[in-house]
Short mmCIF file of C-alpha atoms in Angstrom, two decimals:
data_model
loop_
_atom_site.label_atom_id
_atom_site.label_comp_id
_atom_site.label_asym_id
_atom_site.label_seq_id
_atom_site.Cartn_x
_atom_site.Cartn_y
_atom_site.Cartn_z
CA UNK A 28 15.45 0.24 2.27
CA UNK A 29 13.90 -2.45 4.46
CA UNK A 30 10.63 -4.06 3.35
CA UNK A 31 8.03 -5.34 5.80
CA UNK A 32 4.40 -6.35 5.40
CA UNK A 33 1.07 -4.97 6.58
CA UNK A 34 -1.99 -6.90 7.72
CA UNK A 35 -3.44 -6.88 4.19
CA UNK A 36 -2.58 -9.49 1.62
CA UNK A 37 0.51 -8.25 -0.18
CA UNK A 38 1.14 -8.83 -3.85
CA UNK A 39 4.71 -9.89 -4.70
CA UNK A 40 6.89 -6.98 -3.61
CA UNK A 41 8.65 -5.01 -6.31
CA UNK A 42 12.28 -4.12 -5.56
CA UNK A 43 12.78 -0.69 -4.02
CA UNK A 44 15.46 0.72 -6.26
CA UNK A 45 16.85 4.06 -7.37
CA UNK A 46 16.68 4.95 -11.04
CA UNK A 47 19.38 7.04 -12.70
CA UNK A 48 19.09 9.02 -15.86
CA UNK A 49 15.31 8.70 -16.12
CA UNK A 50 13.28 6.30 -18.25
CA UNK A 51 13.24 6.31 -22.04
CA UNK A 52 9.73 6.71 -23.43
CA UNK A 53 9.58 3.94 -26.01
CA UNK A 54 6.12 4.92 -27.22
CA UNK A 55 7.68 7.21 -29.82
CA UNK A 56 9.51 4.22 -31.34
CA UNK A 57 6.62 1.74 -31.25
CA UNK A 58 3.63 1.33 -33.52
CA UNK A 59 0.23 2.44 -32.21
CA UNK A 60 -1.02 0.23 -29.44
CA UNK A 61 -3.98 0.12 -27.13
CA UNK A 62 -3.46 1.63 -23.71
CA UNK A 63 -3.90 -0.37 -20.55
CA UNK A 64 -6.16 1.25 -17.98
CA UNK A 65 -5.62 2.61 -14.49
CA UNK A 66 -8.18 3.80 -11.95
CA UNK A 67 -7.16 6.68 -9.67
CA UNK A 68 -9.26 7.26 -6.56
CA UNK A 69 -8.81 10.59 -4.78
CA UNK A 70 -10.36 12.38 -1.82
CA UNK A 71 -9.57 14.01 1.50
CA UNK A 72 -8.79 11.97 4.59
CA UNK A 73 -11.83 10.28 6.06
CA UNK A 74 -14.03 10.36 2.95
CA UNK A 75 -14.17 6.59 2.39
CA UNK A 76 -11.51 6.06 -0.30
CA UNK A 77 -10.30 2.76 1.14
CA UNK A 78 -13.77 1.32 1.38
CA UNK A 79 -14.62 2.30 -2.18
CA UNK A 80 -11.31 1.04 -3.55
CA UNK A 81 -11.86 -2.37 -1.94
CA UNK A 82 -15.46 -2.50 -3.20
CA UNK A 83 -14.26 -1.73 -6.74
CA UNK A 84 -11.32 -4.13 -6.52
CA UNK A 85 -13.71 -6.93 -5.55
CA UNK A 86 -16.01 -6.08 -8.46
CA UNK A 87 -13.42 -5.56 -11.21
CA UNK A 88 -10.62 -8.06 -10.56
CA UNK A 89 -8.26 -5.34 -9.34
CA UNK A 90 -5.37 -4.69 -6.97
CA UNK A 91 -4.81 -1.55 -4.91
CA UNK A 92 -1.72 0.65 -4.86
CA UNK A 93 -1.62 2.81 -1.74
CA UNK A 94 -0.85 6.49 -2.44
CA UNK A 95 -0.94 7.74 1.15
CA UNK A 96 2.51 9.12 1.97
CA UNK A 97 2.29 8.06 5.64
CA UNK A 98 0.60 4.67 5.20
CA UNK A 99 3.52 3.49 3.06
CA UNK A 100 5.53 3.18 6.28
CA UNK A 101 5.69 0.17 8.55
CA UNK A 102 4.11 0.50 12.00
CA UNK A 103 1.65 2.80 13.79
CA UNK A 104 -1.37 1.15 12.18
CA UNK A 105 -3.88 2.95 14.42
CA UNK A 106 -2.28 6.38 14.11
CA UNK A 107 -1.99 6.08 10.32
CA UNK A 108 -5.48 4.52 10.07
CA UNK A 109 -4.42 1.60 7.85
CA UNK A 110 -7.10 -0.80 6.71
CA UNK A 111 -7.26 -4.02 8.71
CA UNK A 112 -6.95 -7.53 7.31
CA UNK A 113 -10.71 -8.00 7.65
CA UNK A 114 -11.42 -4.74 5.81
CA UNK A 115 -9.06 -5.71 2.97
CA UNK A 116 -11.34 -8.68 2.15
CA UNK A 117 -8.48 -10.51 0.47
CA UNK A 118 -7.72 -7.72 -2.01
CA UNK A 119 -3.95 -7.44 -2.65
CA UNK A 120 -2.41 -4.12 -1.63
CA UNK A 121 0.86 -2.58 -2.81
CA UNK A 122 3.01 0.02 -1.00
CA UNK A 123 1.05 -0.32 2.24
CA UNK A 124 3.20 -0.55 5.36
CA UNK A 125 6.28 -1.71 3.45
CA UNK A 126 8.81 1.10 3.94
CA UNK A 127 11.11 1.32 6.96
CA UNK A 128 9.65 3.75 9.51
CA UNK A 129 12.79 5.93 9.51
CA UNK A 130 13.23 6.14 5.72
CA UNK A 131 12.56 9.22 3.65
CA UNK A 132 10.10 8.02 0.98
CA UNK A 133 9.60 10.86 -1.50
CA UNK A 134 7.11 11.57 -4.26
CA UNK A 135 9.79 10.54 -6.76
CA UNK A 136 10.24 7.23 -4.90
CA UNK A 137 6.51 6.69 -5.09
CA UNK A 138 6.46 7.38 -8.83
CA UNK A 139 9.16 4.79 -9.43
CA UNK A 140 7.70 2.05 -7.26
CA UNK A 141 4.05 2.69 -8.14
CA UNK A 142 4.99 2.43 -11.83
CA UNK A 143 6.55 -0.98 -11.16
CA UNK A 144 3.41 -2.06 -9.32
CA UNK A 145 1.14 -0.87 -12.14
CA UNK A 146 3.21 -2.79 -14.67
CA UNK A 147 3.08 -5.93 -12.53
CA UNK A 148 -0.71 -5.71 -12.08
CA UNK A 149 -1.37 -5.10 -15.78
CA UNK A 150 0.83 -8.04 -16.77
CA UNK A 151 -1.47 -10.26 -14.72
CA UNK A 152 -4.56 -8.94 -16.53
CA UNK A 153 -5.84 -7.05 -13.50
CA UNK A 154 -6.89 -3.45 -12.97
CA UNK A 155 -4.56 -1.17 -10.96
CA UNK A 156 -6.46 1.05 -8.50
CA UNK A 157 -4.35 3.85 -7.05
CA UNK A 158 -6.00 5.11 -3.87
CA UNK A 159 -4.91 7.56 -1.20
CA UNK A 160 -5.00 11.14 -0.04
CA UNK A 161 -1.47 12.30 -0.91
CA UNK A 162 -2.07 14.40 -4.01
CA UNK A 163 1.64 15.15 -4.42
CA UNK A 164 2.20 11.43 -5.00
CA UNK A 165 -0.54 11.29 -7.63
CA UNK A 166 0.81 14.38 -9.39
CA UNK A 167 4.31 12.89 -9.50
CA UNK A 168 3.03 9.62 -10.97
CA UNK A 169 0.50 10.79 -13.54
CA UNK A 170 2.85 12.75 -15.76
CA UNK A 171 2.89 12.96 -19.56
CA UNK A 172 4.87 9.74 -19.89
CA UNK A 173 2.43 7.83 -17.68
CA UNK A 174 -0.54 9.20 -19.60
CA UNK A 175 1.09 8.17 -22.89
CA UNK A 176 1.13 4.58 -21.67
CA UNK A 177 -2.07 4.33 -19.66
CA UNK A 178 -5.65 5.51 -19.96
CA UNK A 179 -6.65 6.98 -16.57
CA UNK A 180 -10.03 7.28 -14.91
CA UNK A 181 -10.23 9.66 -11.92
CA UNK A 182 -12.81 9.24 -9.16
CA UNK A 183 -13.09 11.91 -6.46
CA UNK A 184 -14.96 11.02 -3.26
CA UNK A 185 -16.07 14.31 -1.73
CA UNK A 186 -17.78 15.22 1.53
CA UNK A 187 -18.93 18.68 2.59
CA UNK A 188 -16.15 20.03 4.81
CA UNK A 189 -18.31 20.94 7.85
CA UNK A 190 -19.67 17.39 7.82
CA UNK A 191 -16.22 15.89 7.30
CA UNK A 192 -14.80 18.03 10.13
CA UNK A 193 -17.34 16.55 12.55
CA UNK A 194 -16.72 13.03 11.28
CA UNK A 195 -12.94 13.35 11.58
CA UNK A 196 -13.31 14.50 15.19
CA UNK A 197 -15.42 11.44 16.01
CA UNK A 198 -12.97 9.19 14.20
CA UNK A 199 -10.07 10.44 16.32
CA UNK A 200 -12.06 9.58 19.45
CA UNK A 201 -12.56 6.05 18.11
CA UNK A 202 -8.84 5.79 17.34
CA UNK A 203 -8.08 6.76 20.95
CA UNK A 204 -10.51 4.07 22.13
CA UNK A 205 -8.72 1.58 19.88
CA UNK A 206 -5.35 2.25 21.51
CA UNK A 207 -3.84 5.29 19.81
CA UNK A 208 -2.25 6.62 23.01
CA UNK A 209 -0.64 3.29 23.85
CA UNK A 210 0.62 2.87 20.27
CA UNK A 211 2.25 6.31 20.28
CA UNK A 212 3.70 5.72 23.74
CA UNK A 213 5.46 2.56 22.51
CA UNK A 214 6.90 4.48 19.57
CA UNK A 215 7.83 7.62 21.56
CA UNK A 216 11.53 8.52 21.77
CA UNK A 217 12.25 10.87 24.71
CA UNK A 218 15.68 11.63 23.27
CA UNK A 219 14.30 13.14 20.08
CA UNK A 220 11.79 15.82 19.21
CA UNK A 221 12.33 15.55 15.45
CA UNK A 222 9.05 14.79 13.68
CA UNK A 223 10.14 15.61 10.15
CA UNK A 224 11.16 12.22 8.76
CA UNK A 225 9.50 8.91 7.99
CA UNK A 226 6.42 7.80 9.85
CA UNK A 227 7.22 10.28 12.64
CA UNK A 228 5.58 12.92 10.45
CA UNK A 229 2.21 11.28 11.04
CA UNK A 230 -0.48 13.34 12.71
CA UNK A 231 -0.73 11.93 16.21
CA UNK A 232 2.97 11.81 17.14
CA UNK A 233 4.09 15.43 17.53
CA UNK A 234 0.76 16.33 19.12
CA UNK A 235 1.35 13.74 21.87
CA UNK A 236 4.92 14.81 22.63
CA UNK A 237 4.20 17.25 25.48
CA UNK A 238 1.83 14.82 27.19
CA UNK A 239 4.25 11.88 26.99
CA UNK A 240 7.15 13.90 28.35
CA UNK A 241 5.14 15.16 31.29
CA UNK A 242 2.79 12.33 32.22
CA UNK A 243 5.10 10.68 34.77
CA UNK A 244 5.78 13.93 36.61
CA UNK A 245 2.35 15.55 37.00
CA UNK A 246 -0.82 14.86 38.99
CA UNK A 247 -3.86 13.11 37.54
CA UNK A 248 -5.76 16.30 36.80
CA UNK A 249 -2.86 17.85 34.88
CA UNK A 250 -2.23 14.58 33.08
CA UNK A 251 -5.86 14.42 31.94
CA UNK A 252 -5.76 18.04 30.79
CA UNK A 253 -2.58 17.49 28.77
CA UNK A 254 -4.04 14.39 27.13
CA UNK A 255 -7.25 16.22 26.22
CA UNK A 256 -5.21 19.05 24.73
CA UNK A 257 -3.14 16.57 22.68
CA UNK A 258 -6.27 14.85 21.34
CA UNK A 259 -7.78 18.21 20.38
CA UNK A 260 -4.58 19.05 18.50
CA UNK A 261 -4.83 15.77 16.60
CA UNK A 262 -8.42 16.57 15.65
CA UNK A 263 -7.54 20.09 14.57
CA UNK A 264 -4.55 19.06 12.50
CA UNK A 265 -6.47 16.22 10.86
CA UNK A 266 -9.25 18.62 9.85
CA UNK A 267 -6.65 21.06 8.52
CA UNK A 268 -5.10 18.22 6.50
CA UNK A 269 -8.50 17.38 5.02
CA UNK A 270 -9.11 21.01 4.09
CA UNK A 271 -5.71 21.30 2.40
CA UNK A 272 -6.28 18.06 0.52
CA UNK A 273 -9.59 19.37 -0.81
CA UNK A 274 -7.89 22.55 -1.99
CA UNK A 275 -5.11 20.54 -3.65
CA UNK A 276 -7.56 18.33 -5.50
CA UNK A 277 -9.33 21.37 -6.94
CA UNK A 278 -5.98 22.88 -7.90
CA UNK A 279 -4.87 19.67 -9.62
CA UNK A 280 -8.15 19.47 -11.47
CA UNK A 281 -7.56 22.92 -12.95
CA UNK A 282 -3.81 22.76 -13.48
CA UNK A 283 -3.63 19.26 -14.93
CA UNK A 284 -7.01 19.44 -16.69
CA UNK A 285 -7.95 16.03 -15.34
CA UNK A 286 -11.54 15.00 -15.85
CA UNK A 287 -12.62 13.87 -12.39
CA UNK A 288 -15.85 12.08 -11.62
CA UNK A 289 -16.95 13.74 -8.36
CA UNK A 290 -19.00 11.57 -6.02
CA UNK A 291 -20.68 13.50 -3.19
CA UNK A 292 -20.87 11.21 -0.16
CA UNK A 293 -22.13 13.88 2.27
CA UNK A 294 -25.57 12.35 2.73
CA UNK A 295 -24.04 9.00 3.71
CA UNK A 296 -22.00 10.74 6.42
CA UNK A 297 -25.03 12.61 7.77
CA UNK A 298 -26.96 9.38 8.30
CA UNK A 299 -26.21 6.28 10.35
CA UNK A 300 -26.73 2.53 10.24
CA UNK A 301 -28.66 1.10 7.32
CA UNK A 302 -29.64 4.57 6.07
CA UNK A 303 -25.96 5.54 5.77
CA UNK A 304 -25.22 2.28 3.98
CA UNK A 305 -28.08 2.83 1.53
CA UNK A 306 -26.96 6.39 0.80
CA UNK A 307 -23.39 5.22 0.21
CA UNK A 308 -24.55 2.56 -2.24
CA UNK A 309 -26.85 4.96 -4.06
CA UNK A 310 -24.53 7.97 -4.24
CA UNK A 311 -21.06 6.44 -4.32
CA UNK A 312 -20.74 2.69 -4.81
CA UNK A 313 -23.22 2.07 -7.65
CA UNK A 314 -22.29 5.20 -9.65
CA UNK A 315 -18.60 4.33 -9.27
CA UNK A 316 -19.12 0.82 -10.58
CA UNK A 317 -21.04 2.19 -13.55
CA UNK A 318 -18.31 4.75 -14.30
CA UNK A 319 -15.54 2.15 -14.10
CA UNK A 320 -17.52 -0.33 -16.19
CA UNK A 321 -17.99 2.28 -18.92
CA UNK A 322 -14.31 3.24 -18.67
CA UNK A 323 -13.20 -0.32 -19.29
CA UNK A 324 -15.32 -0.57 -22.43
CA UNK A 325 -15.20 2.94 -23.88
CA UNK A 326 -13.79 3.18 -27.40
CA UNK A 327 -11.95 6.50 -27.26
CA UNK A 328 -9.35 5.17 -24.83
CA UNK A 329 -8.94 1.93 -26.78
CA UNK A 330 -9.52 -0.85 -24.26
CA UNK A 331 -6.71 -3.39 -24.23
CA UNK A 332 -7.38 -7.13 -24.38
CA UNK A 333 -6.31 -7.49 -20.75
CA UNK A 334 -9.10 -5.21 -19.59
CA UNK A 335 -11.68 -6.92 -21.72
CA UNK A 336 -10.74 -9.99 -19.66
CA UNK A 337 -11.21 -7.98 -16.44
CA UNK A 338 -14.61 -6.72 -17.50
CA UNK A 339 -15.77 -10.17 -18.58
CA UNK A 340 -14.62 -11.78 -15.35
CA UNK A 341 -16.27 -9.01 -13.36
CA UNK A 342 -19.59 -9.45 -15.13
CA UNK A 343 -19.58 -13.20 -14.47
CA UNK A 344 -18.76 -12.78 -10.80
CA UNK A 345 -20.85 -9.71 -10.00
CA UNK A 346 -23.77 -11.64 -8.54
CA UNK A 347 -21.50 -13.30 -5.99
CA UNK A 348 -19.99 -10.09 -4.64
CA UNK A 349 -21.43 -8.43 -1.55
CA UNK A 350 -20.79 -4.97 -0.20
CA UNK A 351 -18.55 -4.61 2.86
CA UNK A 352 -20.02 -4.29 6.32
CA UNK A 353 -20.77 -0.90 7.85
CA UNK A 354 -17.62 -1.20 10.00
CA UNK A 355 -15.55 0.14 7.11
CA UNK A 356 -17.98 3.03 6.63
CA UNK A 357 -17.64 3.83 10.32
CA UNK A 358 -13.86 3.91 9.86
CA UNK A 359 -14.35 6.51 7.12
CA UNK A 360 -11.41 5.35 5.05
#
């Protein structure tokens, strides 16, 4: 499986390998030990997960593991809405734009490679933050074996669906302005209509197929109508994705009995400019930092020495850390 690199700073890549026969859980053969800690950040598309994960990574000496099943693939950065180098603010990212665009990267693949990334981050006395909207990836990773090794803190960034629906629609328009049509056109294969594998599953490709096949053979009015129809399909399918993700998060919360800290960011999305920024800080950023700080110190999950180092380093450097510009809020990642 070919490995490439995204715009963000990449931590040393872990080998993409296939495991056979499973992994032996050595915890049953080892004396009691303190668990290392992992932060898991969930939420529907467009709710601001990327922004919050980068804010927290800057505050708590952390690295981010992408858990978006489409953003793991190389290419189509606009369509897949990957964070830019500027938005990453120097925070190392794992499994972001590293898988060949034609590969079939499954939930089981994610579990294997995310586990390697978590182990690598913990060995370097840093906090792993797993962030993304693909709940099937999170479910595959956070199984009984994982929970036996790591103490997990779950943050859920939520936005009222009617508000999120409107925001997602506006975000698609901004993606079109940023070059979505041109990016899809460069990737388009007229000899194939298969959108079931790799990055070709991304919302934005199948919806553009009819327009791209017809654009050279129709008049300007028809071309404009086909493009508008394609963009509306992208908006509709993105909203449907967000709705399904919200349902899946609630289902996981009940089925897996995960204690999730829900952060309602709706007010920040209803406002603009400095008022939106203030609402985000008040309702999402500051509460999240308090939750994670308590998680790193709490006694019942037995903080490991490595995370005491993280918390200490974070406290020393907190005064020097600033919140990201409103450009990332506008991106709604």
